[in-house]
mmCIF file of C-alpha atoms in Angstrom:
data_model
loop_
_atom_site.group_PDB
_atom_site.id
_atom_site.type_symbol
_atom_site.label_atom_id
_atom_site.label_comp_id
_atom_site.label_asym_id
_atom_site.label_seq_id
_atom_site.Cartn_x
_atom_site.Cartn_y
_atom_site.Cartn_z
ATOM 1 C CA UNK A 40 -53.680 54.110 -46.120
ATOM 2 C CA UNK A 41 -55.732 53.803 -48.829
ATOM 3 C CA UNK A 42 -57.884 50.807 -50.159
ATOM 4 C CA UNK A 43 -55.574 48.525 -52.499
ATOM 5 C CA UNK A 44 -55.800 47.975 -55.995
ATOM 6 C CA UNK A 45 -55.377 44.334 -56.579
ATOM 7 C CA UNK A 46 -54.177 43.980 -60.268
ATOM 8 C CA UNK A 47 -54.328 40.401 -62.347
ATOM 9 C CA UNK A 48 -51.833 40.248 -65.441
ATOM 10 C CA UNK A 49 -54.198 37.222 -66.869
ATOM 11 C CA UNK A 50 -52.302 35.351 -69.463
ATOM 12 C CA UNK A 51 -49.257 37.817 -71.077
ATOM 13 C CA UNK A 52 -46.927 36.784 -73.561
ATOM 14 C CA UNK A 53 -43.648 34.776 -71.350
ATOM 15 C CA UNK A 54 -45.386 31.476 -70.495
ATOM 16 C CA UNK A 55 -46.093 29.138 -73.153
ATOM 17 C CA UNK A 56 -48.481 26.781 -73.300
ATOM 18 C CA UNK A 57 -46.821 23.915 -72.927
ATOM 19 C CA UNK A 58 -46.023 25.135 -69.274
ATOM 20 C CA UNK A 59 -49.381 25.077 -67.808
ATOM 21 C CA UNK A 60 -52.550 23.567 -69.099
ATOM 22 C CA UNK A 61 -54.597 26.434 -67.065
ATOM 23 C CA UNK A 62 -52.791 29.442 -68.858
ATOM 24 C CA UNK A 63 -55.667 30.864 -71.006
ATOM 25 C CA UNK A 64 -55.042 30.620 -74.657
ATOM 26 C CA UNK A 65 -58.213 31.678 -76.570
ATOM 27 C CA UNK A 66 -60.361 34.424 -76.751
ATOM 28 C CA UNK A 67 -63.083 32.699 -74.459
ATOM 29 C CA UNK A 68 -60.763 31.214 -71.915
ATOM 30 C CA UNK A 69 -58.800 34.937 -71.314
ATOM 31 C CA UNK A 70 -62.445 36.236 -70.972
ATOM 32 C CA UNK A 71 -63.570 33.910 -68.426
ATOM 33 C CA UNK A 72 -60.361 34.242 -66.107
ATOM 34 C CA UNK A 73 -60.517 37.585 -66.460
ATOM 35 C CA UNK A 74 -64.106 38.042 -65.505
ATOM 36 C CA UNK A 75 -63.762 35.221 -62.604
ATOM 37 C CA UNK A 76 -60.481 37.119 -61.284
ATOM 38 C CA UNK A 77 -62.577 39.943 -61.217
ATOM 39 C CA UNK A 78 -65.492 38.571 -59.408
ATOM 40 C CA UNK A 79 -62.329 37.392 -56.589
ATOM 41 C CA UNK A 80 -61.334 40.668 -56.447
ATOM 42 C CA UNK A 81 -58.871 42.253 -58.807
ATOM 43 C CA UNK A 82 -59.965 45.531 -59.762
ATOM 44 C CA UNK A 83 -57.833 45.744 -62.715
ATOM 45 C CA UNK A 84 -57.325 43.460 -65.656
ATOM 46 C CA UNK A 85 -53.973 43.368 -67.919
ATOM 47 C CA UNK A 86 -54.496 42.193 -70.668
ATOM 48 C CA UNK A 87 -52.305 40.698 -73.396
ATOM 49 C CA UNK A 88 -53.236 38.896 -76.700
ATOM 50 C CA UNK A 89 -52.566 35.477 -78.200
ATOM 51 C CA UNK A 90 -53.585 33.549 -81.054
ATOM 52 C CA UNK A 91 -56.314 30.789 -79.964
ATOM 53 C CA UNK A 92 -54.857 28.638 -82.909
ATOM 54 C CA UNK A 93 -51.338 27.801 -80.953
ATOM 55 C CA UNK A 94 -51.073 30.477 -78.095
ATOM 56 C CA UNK A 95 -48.442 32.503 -79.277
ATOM 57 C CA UNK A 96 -48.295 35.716 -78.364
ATOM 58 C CA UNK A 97 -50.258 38.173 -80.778
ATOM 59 C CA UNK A 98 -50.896 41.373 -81.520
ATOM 60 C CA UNK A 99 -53.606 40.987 -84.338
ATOM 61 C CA UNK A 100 -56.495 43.439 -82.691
ATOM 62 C CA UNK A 101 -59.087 40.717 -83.947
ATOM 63 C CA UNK A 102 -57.436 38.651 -81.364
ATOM 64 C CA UNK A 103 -58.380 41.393 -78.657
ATOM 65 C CA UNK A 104 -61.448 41.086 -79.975
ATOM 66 C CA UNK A 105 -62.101 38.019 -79.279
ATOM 67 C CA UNK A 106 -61.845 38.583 -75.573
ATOM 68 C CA UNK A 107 -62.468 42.158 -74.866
ATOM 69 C CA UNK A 108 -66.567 43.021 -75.204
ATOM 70 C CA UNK A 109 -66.891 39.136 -73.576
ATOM 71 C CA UNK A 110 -65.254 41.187 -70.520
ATOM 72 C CA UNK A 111 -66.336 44.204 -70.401
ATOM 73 C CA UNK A 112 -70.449 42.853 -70.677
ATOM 74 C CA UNK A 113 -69.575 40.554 -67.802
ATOM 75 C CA UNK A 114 -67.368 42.372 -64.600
ATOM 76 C CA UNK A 115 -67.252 45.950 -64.335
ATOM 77 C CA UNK A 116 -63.162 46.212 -63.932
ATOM 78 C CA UNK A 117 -60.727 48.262 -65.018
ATOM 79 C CA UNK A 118 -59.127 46.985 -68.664
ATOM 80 C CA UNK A 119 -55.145 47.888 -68.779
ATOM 81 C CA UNK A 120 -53.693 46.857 -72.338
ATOM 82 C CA UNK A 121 -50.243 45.853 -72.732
ATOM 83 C CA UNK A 122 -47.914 48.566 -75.073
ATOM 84 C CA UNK A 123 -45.328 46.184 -74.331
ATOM 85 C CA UNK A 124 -47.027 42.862 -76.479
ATOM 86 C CA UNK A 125 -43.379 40.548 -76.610
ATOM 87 C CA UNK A 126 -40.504 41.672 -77.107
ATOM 88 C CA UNK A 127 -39.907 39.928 -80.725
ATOM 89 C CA UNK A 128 -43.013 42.478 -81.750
ATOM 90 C CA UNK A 129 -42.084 45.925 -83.293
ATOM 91 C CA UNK A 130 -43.647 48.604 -81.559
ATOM 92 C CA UNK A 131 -46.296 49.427 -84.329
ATOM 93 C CA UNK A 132 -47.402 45.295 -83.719
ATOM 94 C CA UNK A 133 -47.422 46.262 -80.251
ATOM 95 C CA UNK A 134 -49.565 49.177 -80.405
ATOM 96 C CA UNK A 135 -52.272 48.087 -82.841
ATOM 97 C CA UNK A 136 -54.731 46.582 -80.574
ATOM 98 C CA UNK A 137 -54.163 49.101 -78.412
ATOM 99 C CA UNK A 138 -54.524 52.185 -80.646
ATOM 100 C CA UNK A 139 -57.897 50.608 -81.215
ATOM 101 C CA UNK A 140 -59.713 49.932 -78.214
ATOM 102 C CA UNK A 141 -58.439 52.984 -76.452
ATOM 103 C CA UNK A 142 -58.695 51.413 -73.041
ATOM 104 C CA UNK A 143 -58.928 53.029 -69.727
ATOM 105 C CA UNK A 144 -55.533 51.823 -69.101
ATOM 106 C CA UNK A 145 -52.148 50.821 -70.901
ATOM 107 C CA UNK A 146 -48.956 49.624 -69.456
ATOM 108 C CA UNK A 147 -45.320 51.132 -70.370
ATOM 109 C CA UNK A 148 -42.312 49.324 -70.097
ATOM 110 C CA UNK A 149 -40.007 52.497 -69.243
ATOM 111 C CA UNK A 150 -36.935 51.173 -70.446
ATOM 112 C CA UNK A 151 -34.810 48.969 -73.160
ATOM 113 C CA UNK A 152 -33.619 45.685 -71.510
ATOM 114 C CA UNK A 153 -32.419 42.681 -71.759
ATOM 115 C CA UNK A 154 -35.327 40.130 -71.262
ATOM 116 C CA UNK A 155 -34.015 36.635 -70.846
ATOM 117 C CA UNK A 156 -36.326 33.863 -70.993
ATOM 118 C CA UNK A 157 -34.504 30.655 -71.809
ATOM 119 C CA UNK A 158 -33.752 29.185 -67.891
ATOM 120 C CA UNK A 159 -37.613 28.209 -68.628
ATOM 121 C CA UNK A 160 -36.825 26.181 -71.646
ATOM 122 C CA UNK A 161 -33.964 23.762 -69.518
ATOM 123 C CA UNK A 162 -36.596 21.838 -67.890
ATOM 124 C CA UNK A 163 -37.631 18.996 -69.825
ATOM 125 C CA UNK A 164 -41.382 18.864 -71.252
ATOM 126 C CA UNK A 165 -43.290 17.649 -74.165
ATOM 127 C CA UNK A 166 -43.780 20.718 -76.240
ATOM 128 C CA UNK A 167 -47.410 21.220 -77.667
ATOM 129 C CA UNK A 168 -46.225 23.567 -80.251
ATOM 130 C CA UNK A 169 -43.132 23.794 -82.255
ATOM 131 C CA UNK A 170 -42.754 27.563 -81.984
ATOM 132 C CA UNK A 171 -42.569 27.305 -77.883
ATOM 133 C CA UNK A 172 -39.112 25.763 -76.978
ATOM 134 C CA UNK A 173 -37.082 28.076 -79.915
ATOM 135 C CA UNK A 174 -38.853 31.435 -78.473
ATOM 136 C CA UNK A 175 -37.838 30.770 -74.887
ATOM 137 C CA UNK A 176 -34.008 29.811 -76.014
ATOM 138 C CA UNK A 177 -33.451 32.435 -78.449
ATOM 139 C CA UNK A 178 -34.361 35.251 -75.745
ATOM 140 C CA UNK A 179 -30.802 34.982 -74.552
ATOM 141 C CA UNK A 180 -30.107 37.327 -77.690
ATOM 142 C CA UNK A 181 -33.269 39.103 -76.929
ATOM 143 C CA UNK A 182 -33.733 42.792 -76.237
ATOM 144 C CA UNK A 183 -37.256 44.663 -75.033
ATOM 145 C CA UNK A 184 -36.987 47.443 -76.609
ATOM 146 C CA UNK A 185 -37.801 51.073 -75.609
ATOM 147 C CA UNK A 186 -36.410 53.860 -76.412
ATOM 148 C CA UNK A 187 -37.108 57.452 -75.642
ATOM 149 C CA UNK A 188 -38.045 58.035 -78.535
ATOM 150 C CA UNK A 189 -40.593 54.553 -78.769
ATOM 151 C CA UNK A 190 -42.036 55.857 -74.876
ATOM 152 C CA UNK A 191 -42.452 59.318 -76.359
ATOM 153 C CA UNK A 192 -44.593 57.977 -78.749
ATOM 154 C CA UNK A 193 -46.434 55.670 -76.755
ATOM 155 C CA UNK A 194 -47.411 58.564 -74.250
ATOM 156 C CA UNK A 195 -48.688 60.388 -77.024
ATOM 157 C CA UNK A 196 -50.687 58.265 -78.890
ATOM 158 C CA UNK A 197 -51.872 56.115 -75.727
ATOM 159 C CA UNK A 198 -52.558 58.984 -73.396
ATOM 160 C CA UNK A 199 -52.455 62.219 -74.921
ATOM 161 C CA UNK A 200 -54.734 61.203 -77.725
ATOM 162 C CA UNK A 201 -56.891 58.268 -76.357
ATOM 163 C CA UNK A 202 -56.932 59.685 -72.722
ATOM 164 C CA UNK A 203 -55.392 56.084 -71.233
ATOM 165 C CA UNK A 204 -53.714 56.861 -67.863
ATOM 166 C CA UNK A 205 -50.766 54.206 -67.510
ATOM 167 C CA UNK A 206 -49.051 51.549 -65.321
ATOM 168 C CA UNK A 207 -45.647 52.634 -65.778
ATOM 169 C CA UNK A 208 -43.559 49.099 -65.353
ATOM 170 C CA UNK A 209 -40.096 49.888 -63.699
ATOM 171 C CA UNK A 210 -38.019 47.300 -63.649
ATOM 172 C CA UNK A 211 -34.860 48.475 -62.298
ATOM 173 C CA UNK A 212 -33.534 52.121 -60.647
ATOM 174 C CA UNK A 213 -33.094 53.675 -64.137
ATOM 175 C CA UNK A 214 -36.573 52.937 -65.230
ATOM 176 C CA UNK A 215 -37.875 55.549 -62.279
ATOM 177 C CA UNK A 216 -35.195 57.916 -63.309
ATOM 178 C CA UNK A 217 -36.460 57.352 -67.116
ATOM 179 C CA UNK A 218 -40.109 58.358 -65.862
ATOM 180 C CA UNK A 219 -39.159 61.535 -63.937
ATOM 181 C CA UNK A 220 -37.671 62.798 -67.033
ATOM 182 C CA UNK A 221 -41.386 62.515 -68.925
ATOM 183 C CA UNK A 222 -42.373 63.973 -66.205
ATOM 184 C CA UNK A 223 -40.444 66.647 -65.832
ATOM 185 C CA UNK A 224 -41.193 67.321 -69.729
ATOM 186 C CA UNK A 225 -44.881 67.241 -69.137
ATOM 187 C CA UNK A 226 -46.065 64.460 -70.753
ATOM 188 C CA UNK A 227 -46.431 62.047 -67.427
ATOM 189 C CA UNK A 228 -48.769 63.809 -65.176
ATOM 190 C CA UNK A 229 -50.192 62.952 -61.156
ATOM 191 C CA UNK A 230 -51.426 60.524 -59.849
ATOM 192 C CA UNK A 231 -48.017 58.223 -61.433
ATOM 193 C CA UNK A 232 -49.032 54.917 -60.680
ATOM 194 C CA UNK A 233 -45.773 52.467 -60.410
ATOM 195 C CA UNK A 234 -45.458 49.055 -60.383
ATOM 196 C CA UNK A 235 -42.011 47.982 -59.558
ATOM 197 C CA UNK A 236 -41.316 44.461 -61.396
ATOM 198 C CA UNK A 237 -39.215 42.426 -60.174
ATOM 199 C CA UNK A 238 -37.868 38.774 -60.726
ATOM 200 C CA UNK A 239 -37.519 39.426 -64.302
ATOM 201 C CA UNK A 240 -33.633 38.187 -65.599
ATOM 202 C CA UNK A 241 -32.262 41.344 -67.019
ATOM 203 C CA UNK A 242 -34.334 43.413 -64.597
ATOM 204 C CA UNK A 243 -34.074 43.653 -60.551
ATOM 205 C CA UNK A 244 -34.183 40.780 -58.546
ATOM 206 C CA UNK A 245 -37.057 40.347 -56.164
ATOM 207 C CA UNK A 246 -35.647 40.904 -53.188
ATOM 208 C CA UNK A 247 -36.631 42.955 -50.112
ATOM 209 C CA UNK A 248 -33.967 45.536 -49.367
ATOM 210 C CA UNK A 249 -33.906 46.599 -53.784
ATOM 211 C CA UNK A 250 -37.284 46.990 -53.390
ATOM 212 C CA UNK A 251 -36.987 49.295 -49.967
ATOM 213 C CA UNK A 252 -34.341 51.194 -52.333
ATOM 214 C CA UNK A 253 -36.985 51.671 -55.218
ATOM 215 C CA UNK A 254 -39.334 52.907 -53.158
ATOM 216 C CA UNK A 255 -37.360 55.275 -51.517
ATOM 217 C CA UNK A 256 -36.011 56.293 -54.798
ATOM 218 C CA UNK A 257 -39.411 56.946 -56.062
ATOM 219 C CA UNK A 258 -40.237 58.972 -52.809
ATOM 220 C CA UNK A 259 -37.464 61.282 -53.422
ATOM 221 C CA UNK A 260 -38.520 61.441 -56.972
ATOM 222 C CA UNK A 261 -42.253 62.054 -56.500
ATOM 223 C CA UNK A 262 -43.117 62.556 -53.654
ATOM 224 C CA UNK A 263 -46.883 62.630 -53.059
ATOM 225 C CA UNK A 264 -47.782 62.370 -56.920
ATOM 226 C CA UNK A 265 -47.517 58.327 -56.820
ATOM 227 C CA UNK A 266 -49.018 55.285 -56.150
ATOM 228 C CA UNK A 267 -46.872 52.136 -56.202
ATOM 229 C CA UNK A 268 -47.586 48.415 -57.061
ATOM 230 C CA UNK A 269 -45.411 45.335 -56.780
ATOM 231 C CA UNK A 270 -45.259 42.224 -59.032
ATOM 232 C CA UNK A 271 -42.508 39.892 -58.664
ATOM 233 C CA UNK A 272 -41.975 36.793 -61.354
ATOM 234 C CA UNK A 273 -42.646 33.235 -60.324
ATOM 235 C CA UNK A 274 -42.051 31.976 -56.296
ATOM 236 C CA UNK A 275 -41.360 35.546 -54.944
ATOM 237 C CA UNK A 276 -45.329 36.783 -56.252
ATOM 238 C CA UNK A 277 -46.994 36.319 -53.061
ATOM 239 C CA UNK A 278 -44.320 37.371 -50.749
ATOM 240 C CA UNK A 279 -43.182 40.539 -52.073
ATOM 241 C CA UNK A 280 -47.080 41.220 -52.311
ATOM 242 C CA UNK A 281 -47.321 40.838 -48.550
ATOM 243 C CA UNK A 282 -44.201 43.144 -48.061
ATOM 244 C CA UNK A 283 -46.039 46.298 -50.853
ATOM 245 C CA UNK A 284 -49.078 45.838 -48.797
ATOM 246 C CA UNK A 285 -47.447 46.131 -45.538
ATOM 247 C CA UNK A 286 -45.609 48.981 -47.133
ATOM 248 C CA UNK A 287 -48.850 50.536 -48.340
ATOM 249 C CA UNK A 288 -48.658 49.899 -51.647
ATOM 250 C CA UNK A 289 -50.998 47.879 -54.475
ATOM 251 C CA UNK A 290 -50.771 44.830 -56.064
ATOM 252 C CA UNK A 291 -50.575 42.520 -58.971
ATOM 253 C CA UNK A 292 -50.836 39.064 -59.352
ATOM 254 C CA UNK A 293 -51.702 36.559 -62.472
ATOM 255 C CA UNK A 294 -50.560 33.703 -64.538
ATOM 256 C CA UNK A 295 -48.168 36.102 -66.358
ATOM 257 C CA UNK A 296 -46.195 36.728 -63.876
ATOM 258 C CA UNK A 297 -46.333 33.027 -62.031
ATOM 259 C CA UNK A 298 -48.093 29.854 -63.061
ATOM 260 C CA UNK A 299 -47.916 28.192 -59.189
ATOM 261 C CA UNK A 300 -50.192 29.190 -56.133
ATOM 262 C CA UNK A 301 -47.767 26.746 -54.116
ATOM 263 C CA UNK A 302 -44.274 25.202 -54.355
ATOM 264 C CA UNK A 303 -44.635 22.923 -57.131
ATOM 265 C CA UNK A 304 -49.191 23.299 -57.328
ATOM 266 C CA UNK A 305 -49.709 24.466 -60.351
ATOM 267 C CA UNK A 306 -52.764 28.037 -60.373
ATOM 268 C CA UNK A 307 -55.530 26.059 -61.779
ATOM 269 C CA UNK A 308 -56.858 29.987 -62.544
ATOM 270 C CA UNK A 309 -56.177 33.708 -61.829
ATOM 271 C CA UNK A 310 -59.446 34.150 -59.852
ATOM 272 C CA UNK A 311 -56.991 31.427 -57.295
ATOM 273 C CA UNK A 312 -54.173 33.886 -56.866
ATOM 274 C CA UNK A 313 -56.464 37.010 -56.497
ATOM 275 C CA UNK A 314 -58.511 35.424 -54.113
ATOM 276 C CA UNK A 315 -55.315 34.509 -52.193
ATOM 277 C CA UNK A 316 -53.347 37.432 -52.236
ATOM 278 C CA UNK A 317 -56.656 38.893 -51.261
ATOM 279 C CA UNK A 318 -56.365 37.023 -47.883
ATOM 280 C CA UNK A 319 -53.147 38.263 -47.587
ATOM 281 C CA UNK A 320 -54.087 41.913 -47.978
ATOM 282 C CA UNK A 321 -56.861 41.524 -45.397
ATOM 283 C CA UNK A 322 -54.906 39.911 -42.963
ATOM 284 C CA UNK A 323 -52.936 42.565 -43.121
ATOM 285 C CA UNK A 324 -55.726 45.067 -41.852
ATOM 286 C CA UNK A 325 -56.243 46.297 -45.517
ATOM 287 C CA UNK A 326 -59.818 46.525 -47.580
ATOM 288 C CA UNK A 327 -59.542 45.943 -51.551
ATOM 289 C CA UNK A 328 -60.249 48.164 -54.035
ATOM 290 C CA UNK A 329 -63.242 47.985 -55.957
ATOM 291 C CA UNK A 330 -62.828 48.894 -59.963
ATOM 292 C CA UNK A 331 -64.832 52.407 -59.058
ATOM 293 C CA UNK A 332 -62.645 53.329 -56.144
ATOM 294 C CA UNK A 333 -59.448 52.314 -58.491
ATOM 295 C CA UNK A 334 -60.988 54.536 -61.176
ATOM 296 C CA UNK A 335 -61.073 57.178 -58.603
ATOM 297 C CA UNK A 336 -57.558 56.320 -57.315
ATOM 298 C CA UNK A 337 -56.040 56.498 -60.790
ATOM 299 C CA UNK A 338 -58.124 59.170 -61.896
ATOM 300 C CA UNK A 339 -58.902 57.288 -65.457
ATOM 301 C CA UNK A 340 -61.488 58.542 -67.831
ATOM 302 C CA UNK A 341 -64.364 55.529 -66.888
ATOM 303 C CA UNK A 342 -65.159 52.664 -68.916
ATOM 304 C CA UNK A 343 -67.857 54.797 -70.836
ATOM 305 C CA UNK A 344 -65.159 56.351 -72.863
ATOM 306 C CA UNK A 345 -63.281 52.967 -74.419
ATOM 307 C CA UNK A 346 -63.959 51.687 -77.956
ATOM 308 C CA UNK A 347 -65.062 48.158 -77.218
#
C-alpha cells in the first residue's frame, strides 16, 4: 500500500459560526489552522473562503488573499481550492478566486444535487449573525449545482489552462459514472484521485457496505488509474476514515466536514482531528504522506508553479 494522504477541509462554507467558536472565520485564523494542521500531518489543505467581517461564505479573491501567501510562507503543503464555494454562489463567484491563484489543486463536485442543510438550524442557539439561521433553513429548496456543461468548464479552465490536478468529490454512484464519462472524453486524465463523500443529506449516507459498493464501482470503472479518499459529514468522520485506511485508501478530515473530535467535545482546531486520525492511520500499520510524496502521488505541477 502506499503512504496516505491525510487531507484537512479547514473551515468550508456549511458550518456557521454560530456553531462553533473554533471554526476559523478570518483570513489569519484559516491561516493558522491550516498551517498547524499541517505541521500534525495533513498533507493537503482545502481551502474555502469567508468574509472575516461575519463569516459567511465568500468568494471575493481578496478574501483568499487574506489567507493564502500567510500559508504557503509557513508549511510546505499541498493548497486544494474549492470550485464548489456554496451552493447559493453562481459558478463564475465560485471560480474567481480560483481562476486566480491557480493552485496546485481544485476540488469538483461531479454532480447537481440536492444539498440540504436545515436539520442544523433545529437545534436551538443564539445566532451571532442574522444571515446564519435563514441560510441553513432555506437549503431545503437548495440545489448544488453542476452541470455537464458547468464541470466541462471547470476542467478546462482549472486544469487544462492552470495545470490544477483535482479532487473529484463523488457523492453518490452517479457522480463516478459522471467522471468516467470526462474521462472517457479526455479531459480527466490518471492518476483520478476520488474522494467519496458521504453523510451529506441529498448525497450517500455514510455507511459501510455503500461505501464497499463505491469502491467497487470505481474499481470496475478505473481500474489502476485511481486513488480514493473518504470524508464522511459529522459523527461518522473518524470511523469511515479507519474503514478507507484499512481499505487502502486516503483521507480527509476538518472542521468542514465535522466540528466534534468526540460525542458532544467540540474540535477546539483542525491540527486536533489530523493529529487523531493520524493515530488511527498508524495504528493501522500505515505511514502518512508527506506534501512531497502527495505531490508525487497526485502527480501535481509543485507549488513553484501557483500564483500566490
Amino acid at each position: 500500500m502506499s503512504k496516505v494522504i491525510i487531507s484537512c477541509a479547514i473551515t468550508g462554507s456549511i458550518h456557521t459560526p454560530s456553531m462553533s467558536p473554533y471554526l476559523p472565520v478570518t483570513g489569519d485564523e484559516i491561516a493558522a489552522q491550516a498551517i498547524d494542521a499541517a505541521k500534525a500531518g495533513a498533507a493537503i489543505l482545502h481551502l474555502h473562503a469567508r468574509d472575516p467581517v461575519d463569516g459567511r461564505p465568500s468568494a471575493d479573491p481578496a478574501h483568499f488573499k487574506g489567507f493564502l501567501p500567510a500559508i504557503r510562507a509557513g508549511c510546505d503543503a499541498v493548497v486544494n481550492l474549492s470550485t464548489g464555494g456554496s451552493a447559493v454562489m453562481t459558478l463564475a463567484d465560485r471560480l474567481a478566486g480560483p481562476l486566480e491563484a491557480a493552485p496546485e489543486m481544485a476540488s469538483l463536485n461531479m454532480g447537481t444535487m440536492n444539498f440540504a442543510l436545515y436539520p442544523m438550524a433545529a437545534k436551538p442557539r443564539h445566532w451571532k449573525h442574522d444571515w446564519e439561521e435563514p441560510f441553513l433553513r432555506n437549503s431545503d429548496d437548495l440545489v448544488f449545482r453542476n452541470t455537464p456543461r458547468d464541470i466541462e468548464s471547470i476542467l478546462r479552465q482549472m486544469g487544462e489552462e492552470r495545470g490544477a490536478r483535482f479532487e473529484f468529490e463523488c457523492y453518490d454512484l452517479s457522480h463516478l459514472h459522471m467522471l468516467a464519462h470526462f474521462r472517457d472524453r479526455g479531459l480527466v486524465r490518471a492518476p483520478i484521485f476520488i474522494q467519496f463523500v458521504m453523510g451529506v443529506l441529498g448525497g450517500v449516507a455514510a455507511e459501510p457496505e455503500h461505501l464497499a459498493h463505491m469502491k467497487a464501482t470505481a474499481d470496475r470503472l478505473f481500474g489502476a488509474d485511481y486513488l480514493f479518499s473518504v470524508l464522511a459529514a459529522g459523527r461518522q468522520q473518524m470511523p469511515m476514515a479507519a474503514i478507507s485506511a484499512g481499505m487502502g485508501g486516503h483521507v480527509r478530515v476538518g472542521l468542514e466536514d465535522n466540528l466534534f473530535i468526540s460525542r458532544g467535545v467540540l474540535a477546539k482546531s483542525n491540527a486536533e482531528q489530523v493529529a487523531k486520525v493520524r493515530s488511527i492511520v498508524e495504528a493501522l500499520g500505515r505511514e502518512v504522506a508527506t506534501p512531497d510524496e502527495a505531490r508525487a502521488l497526485l502527480a501535481l505541477k509543485g507549488a513553484d508553479k501557483v500564483r500566490f
